[in-house]
PDB file of C-alpha atoms in Angstrom:
ATOM      1  CA  UNK A 862      36.947   1.940 221.460  1.00  0.00           C
ATOM      2  CA  UNK A 863      33.284   1.818 220.644  1.00  0.00           C
ATOM      3  CA  UNK A 864      30.916   4.604 221.677  1.00  0.00           C
ATOM      4  CA  UNK A 865      27.978   2.213 222.056  1.00  0.00           C
ATOM      5  CA  UNK A 866      26.274   2.894 225.388  1.00  0.00           C
ATOM      6  CA  UNK A 867      23.423   0.774 226.741  1.00  0.00           C
ATOM      7  CA  UNK A 868      21.287   1.470 229.793  1.00  0.00           C
ATOM      8  CA  UNK A 869      20.300  -1.527 231.919  1.00  0.00           C
ATOM      9  CA  UNK A 870      18.542  -2.243 235.199  1.00  0.00           C
ATOM     10  CA  UNK A 871      19.592  -4.622 237.922  1.00  0.00           C
ATOM     11  CA  UNK A 872      17.098  -7.468 237.654  1.00  0.00           C
ATOM     12  CA  UNK A 873      15.833  -8.590 241.069  1.00  0.00           C
ATOM     13  CA  UNK A 874      13.822 -11.606 239.889  1.00  0.00           C
ATOM     14  CA  UNK A 875      14.785 -14.601 237.785  1.00  0.00           C
ATOM     15  CA  UNK A 876      13.142 -17.573 236.103  1.00  0.00           C
ATOM     16  CA  UNK A 877      11.417 -18.303 232.804  1.00  0.00           C
ATOM     17  CA  UNK A 878       8.132 -16.660 233.842  1.00  0.00           C
ATOM     18  CA  UNK A 879       9.950 -13.425 234.689  1.00  0.00           C
ATOM     19  CA  UNK A 880      11.857 -13.568 231.394  1.00  0.00           C
ATOM     20  CA  UNK A 881       8.637 -13.975 229.406  1.00  0.00           C
ATOM     21  CA  UNK A 882       7.065 -11.070 231.241  1.00  0.00           C
ATOM     22  CA  UNK A 883      10.045  -8.860 230.470  1.00  0.00           C
ATOM     23  CA  UNK A 884       9.950  -9.743 226.782  1.00  0.00           C
ATOM     24  CA  UNK A 885       6.244  -8.990 226.560  1.00  0.00           C
ATOM     25  CA  UNK A 886       6.962  -5.531 227.992  1.00  0.00           C
ATOM     26  CA  UNK A 887       9.676  -4.852 225.379  1.00  0.00           C
ATOM     27  CA  UNK A 888      12.689  -5.631 227.547  1.00  0.00           C
ATOM     28  CA  UNK A 889      15.438  -8.268 227.297  1.00  0.00           C
ATOM     29  CA  UNK A 890      16.810 -10.307 230.216  1.00  0.00           C
ATOM     30  CA  UNK A 891      20.579 -10.656 230.419  1.00  0.00           C
ATOM     31  CA  UNK A 892      23.564 -11.368 232.645  1.00  0.00           C
ATOM     32  CA  UNK A 893      26.683  -9.306 233.239  1.00  0.00           C
ATOM     33  CA  UNK A 894      29.667 -11.495 234.172  1.00  0.00           C
ATOM     34  CA  UNK A 895      32.019  -9.336 236.212  1.00  0.00           C
ATOM     35  CA  UNK A 896      35.816  -9.347 236.406  1.00  0.00           C
ATOM     36  CA  UNK A 897      35.772 -11.186 239.733  1.00  0.00           C
ATOM     37  CA  UNK A 898      33.518 -13.918 238.369  1.00  0.00           C
ATOM     38  CA  UNK A 899      30.399 -12.528 239.997  1.00  0.00           C
ATOM     39  CA  UNK A 900      27.332 -12.418 237.761  1.00  0.00           C
ATOM     40  CA  UNK A 901      24.714  -9.676 237.812  1.00  0.00           C
ATOM     41  CA  UNK A 902      21.242 -10.333 236.333  1.00  0.00           C
ATOM     42  CA  UNK A 903      19.884  -7.359 234.422  1.00  0.00           C
ATOM     43  CA  UNK A 904      17.398  -6.290 231.796  1.00  0.00           C
ATOM     44  CA  UNK A 905      17.358  -3.604 229.111  1.00  0.00           C
ATOM     45  CA  UNK A 906      15.185  -2.050 226.451  1.00  0.00           C
ATOM     46  CA  UNK A 907      14.936  -4.336 223.416  1.00  0.00           C
ATOM     47  CA  UNK A 908      14.820  -1.585 220.782  1.00  0.00           C
ATOM     48  CA  UNK A 909      17.775   0.251 222.321  1.00  0.00           C
ATOM     49  CA  UNK A 910      19.849  -2.948 222.431  1.00  0.00           C
ATOM     50  CA  UNK A 911      19.086  -3.977 218.841  1.00  0.00           C
ATOM     51  CA  UNK A 912      19.719  -0.489 217.480  1.00  0.00           C
ATOM     52  CA  UNK A 913      22.847   0.116 219.563  1.00  0.00           C
ATOM     53  CA  UNK A 914      24.559  -3.186 218.778  1.00  0.00           C
ATOM     54  CA  UNK A 915      23.760  -3.355 215.074  1.00  0.00           C
ATOM     55  CA  UNK A 916      26.932  -4.098 213.141  1.00  0.00           C
ATOM     56  CA  UNK A 917      29.180  -4.670 216.157  1.00  0.00           C
ATOM     57  CA  UNK A 918      31.704  -7.519 216.241  1.00  0.00           C
ATOM     58  CA  UNK A 919      32.957  -9.885 218.923  1.00  0.00           C
ATOM     59  CA  UNK A 920      35.782  -7.439 219.662  1.00  0.00           C
ATOM     60  CA  UNK A 921      33.581  -4.332 219.965  1.00  0.00           C
ATOM     61  CA  UNK A 922      33.736  -2.851 223.453  1.00  0.00           C
ATOM     62  CA  UNK A 923      30.302  -1.745 224.615  1.00  0.00           C
ATOM     63  CA  UNK A 924      29.549   0.416 227.632  1.00  0.00           C
ATOM     64  CA  UNK A 925      26.693  -0.831 229.832  1.00  0.00           C
ATOM     65  CA  UNK A 926      25.379   1.480 232.554  1.00  0.00           C
ATOM     66  CA  UNK A 927      23.661  -0.326 235.420  1.00  0.00           C
ATOM     67  CA  UNK A 928      22.120   1.747 238.194  1.00  0.00           C
ATOM     68  CA  UNK A 929      24.547   4.609 237.674  1.00  0.00           C
ATOM     69  CA  UNK A 930      27.653   2.415 237.385  1.00  0.00           C
ATOM     70  CA  UNK A 931      29.433   2.040 234.043  1.00  0.00           C
ATOM     71  CA  UNK A 932      30.917  -1.249 232.777  1.00  0.00           C
ATOM     72  CA  UNK A 933      33.040  -1.832 229.668  1.00  0.00           C
ATOM     73  CA  UNK A 934      31.999  -5.195 228.238  1.00  0.00           C
ATOM     74  CA  UNK A 935      31.967  -7.565 225.287  1.00  0.00           C
ATOM     75  CA  UNK A 936      28.637  -8.893 224.011  1.00  0.00           C
ATOM     76  CA  UNK A 937      29.563 -12.567 224.211  1.00  0.00           C
ATOM     77  CA  UNK A 938      26.316 -14.389 223.539  1.00  0.00           C
ATOM     78  CA  UNK A 939      23.006 -13.261 222.079  1.00  0.00           C
ATOM     79  CA  UNK A 940      20.227 -15.851 222.068  1.00  0.00           C
ATOM     80  CA  UNK A 941      17.515 -15.321 219.455  1.00  0.00           C
ATOM     81  CA  UNK A 942      14.162 -16.859 218.625  1.00  0.00           C
ATOM     82  CA  UNK A 943      14.731 -19.127 215.618  1.00  0.00           C
ATOM     83  CA  UNK A 944      11.342 -18.211 214.152  1.00  0.00           C
ATOM     84  CA  UNK A 945      11.291 -14.410 214.237  1.00  0.00           C
ATOM     85  CA  UNK A 946      14.889 -13.531 215.183  1.00  0.00           C
ATOM     86  CA  UNK A 947      13.881 -11.559 218.275  1.00  0.00           C
ATOM     87  CA  UNK A 948      16.495 -11.349 221.033  1.00  0.00           C
ATOM     88  CA  UNK A 949      15.717 -13.630 223.980  1.00  0.00           C
ATOM     89  CA  UNK A 950      18.759 -13.229 226.241  1.00  0.00           C
ATOM     90  CA  UNK A 951      22.164 -11.529 226.282  1.00  0.00           C
ATOM     91  CA  UNK A 952      25.432 -12.323 228.069  1.00  0.00           C
ATOM     92  CA  UNK A 953      27.974  -9.549 228.734  1.00  0.00           C
ATOM     93  CA  UNK A 954      31.567 -10.087 229.897  1.00  0.00           C
ATOM     94  CA  UNK A 955      33.246  -7.193 231.686  1.00  0.00           C
ATOM     95  CA  UNK A 956      36.810  -6.166 230.826  1.00  0.00           C
ATOM     96  CA  UNK A 957      39.462  -4.177 232.682  1.00  0.00           C
ATOM     97  CA  UNK A 958      40.902  -1.241 230.758  1.00  0.00           C
ATOM     98  CA  UNK A 959      44.393  -1.660 232.249  1.00  0.00           C
ATOM     99  CA  UNK A 960      44.622  -5.430 231.772  1.00  0.00           C
ATOM    100  CA  UNK A 961      45.777  -7.090 228.545  1.00  0.00           C
ATOM    101  CA  UNK A 962      43.071  -9.197 226.950  1.00  0.00           C
ATOM    102  CA  UNK A 963      42.866 -11.773 224.191  1.00  0.00           C
ATOM    103  CA  UNK A 964      40.169 -11.406 221.553  1.00  0.00           C
ATOM    104  CA  UNK A 965      39.181 -12.472 218.040  1.00  0.00           C
ATOM    105  CA  UNK A 966      38.937  -9.727 215.430  1.00  0.00           C
ATOM    106  CA  UNK A 967      36.696 -10.029 212.385  1.00  0.00           C
ATOM    107  CA  UNK A 968      38.289  -9.386 208.994  1.00  0.00           C
ATOM    108  CA  UNK A 969      36.675  -8.107 205.801  1.00  0.00           C
ATOM    109  CA  UNK A 970      38.302  -8.142 202.367  1.00  0.00           C
ATOM    110  CA  UNK A 971      37.919  -5.247 199.947  1.00  0.00           C
ATOM    111  CA  UNK A 972      38.770  -4.697 196.308  1.00  0.00           C
ATOM    112  CA  UNK A 973      38.452  -6.655 193.060  1.00  0.00           C
ATOM    113  CA  UNK A 974      41.626  -8.768 192.658  1.00  0.00           C
ATOM    114  CA  UNK A 975      43.629  -8.532 189.435  1.00  0.00           C
ATOM    115  CA  UNK A 976      43.668 -12.327 189.309  1.00  0.00           C
ATOM    116  CA  UNK A 977      39.887 -12.571 189.422  1.00  0.00           C
ATOM    117  CA  UNK A 978      39.585 -10.145 186.508  1.00  0.00           C
ATOM    118  CA  UNK A 979      41.973 -12.439 184.623  1.00  0.00           C
ATOM    119  CA  UNK A 980      39.806 -15.487 185.263  1.00  0.00           C
ATOM    120  CA  UNK A 981      41.085 -16.698 188.625  1.00  0.00           C
ATOM    121  CA  UNK A 982      38.950 -17.826 191.568  1.00  0.00           C
ATOM    122  CA  UNK A 983      39.009 -15.961 194.891  1.00  0.00           C
ATOM    123  CA  UNK A 984      38.949 -17.905 198.149  1.00  0.00           C
ATOM    124  CA  UNK A 985      38.768 -16.362 201.639  1.00  0.00           C
ATOM    125  CA  UNK A 986      39.366 -19.238 204.080  1.00  0.00           C
ATOM    126  CA  UNK A 987      39.798 -17.100 207.177  1.00  0.00           C
ATOM    127  CA  UNK A 988      37.442 -14.410 208.509  1.00  0.00           C
ATOM    128  CA  UNK A 989      39.035 -13.641 211.883  1.00  0.00           C
ATOM    129  CA  UNK A 990      42.336 -13.606 213.733  1.00  0.00           C
ATOM    130  CA  UNK A 991      43.197 -13.713 217.417  1.00  0.00           C
ATOM    131  CA  UNK A 992      45.253 -10.968 219.056  1.00  0.00           C
ATOM    132  CA  UNK A 993      46.369  -9.818 222.474  1.00  0.00           C
ATOM    133  CA  UNK A 994      46.441  -6.185 223.623  1.00  0.00           C
ATOM    134  CA  UNK A 995      45.042  -3.588 225.989  1.00  0.00           C
ATOM    135  CA  UNK A 996      41.355  -2.742 225.409  1.00  0.00           C
ATOM    136  CA  UNK A 997      42.220   0.757 224.130  1.00  0.00           C
ATOM    137  CA  UNK A 998      44.322  -0.750 221.319  1.00  0.00           C
ATOM    138  CA  UNK A 999      41.808  -3.404 220.254  1.00  0.00           C
ATOM    139  CA  UNK A1000      40.556  -2.997 216.652  1.00  0.00           C
ATOM    140  CA  UNK A1001      36.851  -3.671 216.133  1.00  0.00           C
ATOM    141  CA  UNK A1002      37.407  -4.971 212.607  1.00  0.00           C
ATOM    142  CA  UNK A1003      40.267  -5.322 210.124  1.00  0.00           C
ATOM    143  CA  UNK A1004      39.962  -4.534 206.415  1.00  0.00           C
ATOM    144  CA  UNK A1005      42.252  -6.384 204.007  1.00  0.00           C
ATOM    145  CA  UNK A1006      42.872  -4.908 200.546  1.00  0.00           C
ATOM    146  CA  UNK A1007      43.030  -7.761 198.032  1.00  0.00           C
ATOM    147  CA  UNK A1008      42.864  -5.679 194.838  1.00  0.00           C
ATOM    148  CA  UNK A1009      46.506  -6.413 193.852  1.00  0.00           C
ATOM    149  CA  UNK A1010      46.276 -10.210 194.218  1.00  0.00           C
ATOM    150  CA  UNK A1011      47.217 -12.034 191.024  1.00  0.00           C
ATOM    151  CA  UNK A1012      46.499 -15.648 190.105  1.00  0.00           C
ATOM    152  CA  UNK A1013      48.548 -17.924 192.337  1.00  0.00           C
ATOM    153  CA  UNK A1014      49.146 -15.241 194.965  1.00  0.00           C
ATOM    154  CA  UNK A1015      47.878 -15.136 198.543  1.00  0.00           C
ATOM    155  CA  UNK A1016      47.750 -12.925 201.621  1.00  0.00           C
ATOM    156  CA  UNK A1017      48.747 -14.435 204.950  1.00  0.00           C
ATOM    157  CA  UNK A1018      47.977 -13.479 208.522  1.00  0.00           C
ATOM    158  CA  UNK A1019      51.512 -12.101 208.857  1.00  0.00           C
ATOM    159  CA  UNK A1020      50.788  -9.606 206.045  1.00  0.00           C
ATOM    160  CA  UNK A1021      47.978  -7.859 207.941  1.00  0.00           C
ATOM    161  CA  UNK A1022      49.121  -4.597 209.558  1.00  0.00           C
ATOM    162  CA  UNK A1023      48.192  -4.383 213.233  1.00  0.00           C
ATOM    163  CA  UNK A1024      48.244  -1.279 215.374  1.00  0.00           C
ATOM    164  CA  UNK A1025      50.915  -0.495 217.932  1.00  0.00           C
ATOM    165  CA  UNK A1026      50.578  -2.585 221.052  1.00  0.00           C
ATOM    166  CA  UNK A1027      48.638  -5.373 219.293  1.00  0.00           C
ATOM    167  CA  UNK A1028      50.287  -8.812 219.443  1.00  0.00           C
ATOM    168  CA  UNK A1029      49.317 -11.510 216.946  1.00  0.00           C
ATOM    169  CA  UNK A1030      48.246 -14.840 218.488  1.00  0.00           C
ATOM    170  CA  UNK A1031      46.940 -16.665 215.402  1.00  0.00           C
ATOM    171  CA  UNK A1032      49.524 -18.619 213.334  1.00  0.00           C
ATOM    172  CA  UNK A1033      51.284 -16.143 211.039  1.00  0.00           C
ATOM    173  CA  UNK A1034      51.413 -18.526 208.064  1.00  0.00           C
ATOM    174  CA  UNK A1035      47.638 -19.053 207.790  1.00  0.00           C
ATOM    175  CA  UNK A1036      46.114 -17.838 204.521  1.00  0.00           C
ATOM    176  CA  UNK A1037      43.573 -15.016 204.662  1.00  0.00           C
ATOM    177  CA  UNK A1038      42.822 -14.766 200.940  1.00  0.00           C
ATOM    178  CA  UNK A1039      44.135 -16.297 197.722  1.00  0.00           C
ATOM    179  CA  UNK A1040      43.369 -16.297 194.024  1.00  0.00           C
ATOM    180  CA  UNK A1041      43.493 -19.782 192.533  1.00  0.00           C
ATOM    181  CA  UNK A1042      43.851 -20.883 188.944  1.00  0.00           C
ATOM    182  CA  UNK A1043      40.440 -21.620 187.423  1.00  0.00           C
ATOM    183  CA  UNK A1044      39.455 -25.288 187.508  1.00  0.00           C
ATOM    184  CA  UNK A1045      41.329 -27.265 184.884  1.00  0.00           C
ATOM    185  CA  UNK A1046      43.831 -24.502 184.145  1.00  0.00           C
ATOM    186  CA  UNK A1047      46.707 -26.045 186.129  1.00  0.00           C
ATOM    187  CA  UNK A1048      46.128 -29.416 184.463  1.00  0.00           C
ATOM    188  CA  UNK A1049      46.218 -27.727 181.058  1.00  0.00           C
ATOM    189  CA  UNK A1050      49.513 -26.039 181.913  1.00  0.00           C
ATOM    190  CA  UNK A1051      51.049 -29.372 182.946  1.00  0.00           C
ATOM    191  CA  UNK A1052      49.837 -31.050 179.739  1.00  0.00           C
ATOM    192  CA  UNK A1053      51.334 -28.313 177.593  1.00  0.00           C
ATOM    193  CA  UNK A1054      54.590 -28.605 179.496  1.00  0.00           C
ATOM    194  CA  UNK A1055      54.705 -32.352 178.922  1.00  0.00           C
ATOM    195  CA  UNK A1056      53.969 -31.923 175.234  1.00  0.00           C
ATOM    196  CA  UNK A1057      56.768 -29.395 174.868  1.00  0.00           C
ATOM    197  CA  UNK A1058      59.132 -31.764 176.608  1.00  0.00           C
ATOM    198  CA  UNK A1059      58.232 -34.607 174.201  1.00  0.00           C
ATOM    199  CA  UNK A1060      58.836 -32.395 171.184  1.00  0.00           C
ATOM    200  CA  UNK A1061      62.252 -31.387 172.444  1.00  0.00           C
ATOM    201  CA  UNK A1062      63.133 -35.031 173.009  1.00  0.00           C
TER     202      UNK A1062
END
């Protein structure tokens, strides 16, 4: 589980004017959606939030401390200004540590495939998979080694090792990465095959 810890205050006021005032003072308005469905308006330091959540994924569990009470949450939605990228609002969703959850895990490929070095073309059509597990078993990110992929070979969801207690929800036959023949190569192979067949005839 992540060690990201954010301090927040229970926000007593709401509305666009209040939100603008908070942002001018260097704070971000947000909402914490609790396990029972109850929502708690809050605000937090902008610099602390940006620094603390840099590089996290949708499956990163963040700890938010509000008025002395700690909550394990996902950062579900971060609204940003389209002009300067500054954070405008954040939504947190609380999780229960003893309750199985379903989440999407980001995947990153690593390595230079053998097939690419031989002229093939790498495609990565899938960047995340969905799993089900307890929060303590939830991976933040999965790394897939593609260095041994040859031309015409692929890695499927079923090939990705998951930790104990993690159940795969995404279809197992979906392709994560593949190395294709370079454009025109397959057609050339077929043409050569046809020519050979004509000679033998």
